[in-house]
Amino acid sequence: MYIGIDMGGTHTRIAGSPSLDKIELVGTKTFLTHKNFEDGIFEILKNVKSISGNPRGIGIGMPGRISEDGREFTHSTNLPSWTNKSIVKILEEKFGCFVCIENDAVS
């Protein structure tokens, strides 16, 4: 299962797809985006696990600047407590899969 996370300034949406060749959303979850990092990362971990305890990959779109190496969320006006947190590292360690993060406006 592959996981997509769309994190906005007000809501976060998470869904899985068994394949990247033909996207079929399963287990869609929507919840308020936590302004506090610890509460928010807990909510994300819980919801990813409920969709797939063993994802093959996770992609995250977030509202703000991402580090050049694509490993950290470096700035957001809406989510200041998320700044300079190693979201990719946390998810990779928890689920043992590839994780990528990008600005949510990139197409």
PDB file of C-alpha atoms in Angstrom, residues 7 32-44 78-82 85:
ATOM      1  CA  MET A   7      -1.508  18.457   4.795  1.00  0.00           C
ATOM      2  CA  LEU A  32      -8.161  18.980  11.437  1.00  0.00           C
ATOM      3  CA  THR A  33      -4.489  19.857  11.060  1.00  0.00           C
ATOM      4  CA  HIS A  34      -2.978  20.153  14.514  1.00  0.00           C
ATOM      5  CA  LYS A  35      -1.029  23.364  15.009  1.00  0.00           C
ATOM      6  CA  ASN A  36       1.068  21.604  17.675  1.00  0.00           C
ATOM      7  CA  PHE A  37       3.707  19.333  16.087  1.00  0.00           C
ATOM      8  CA  GLU A  38       3.602  16.551  18.680  1.00  0.00           C
ATOM      9  CA  ASP A  39      -0.197  16.226  18.471  1.00  0.00           C
ATOM     10  CA  GLY A  40      -0.133  16.454  14.692  1.00  0.00           C
ATOM     11  CA  ILE A  41       2.582  13.862  14.075  1.00  0.00           C
ATOM     12  CA  PHE A  42       0.806  11.488  16.493  1.00  0.00           C
ATOM     13  CA  GLU A  43      -2.439  11.905  14.499  1.00  0.00           C
ATOM     14  CA  ILE A  44      -0.620  11.300  11.210  1.00  0.00           C
ATOM     15  CA  ASN A  78       0.271  28.603   9.275  1.00  0.00           C
ATOM     16  CA  LEU A  79       2.226  25.871  11.093  1.00  0.00           C
ATOM     17  CA  PRO A  80       5.181  27.439  12.960  1.00  0.00           C
ATOM     18  CA  SER A  81       5.589  24.560  15.455  1.00  0.00           C
ATOM     19  CA  TRP A  82       6.190  22.177  12.498  1.00  0.00           C
ATOM     20  CA  LYS A  85      11.066  19.050  12.276  1.00  0.00           C
TER      21      LYS A  85
END
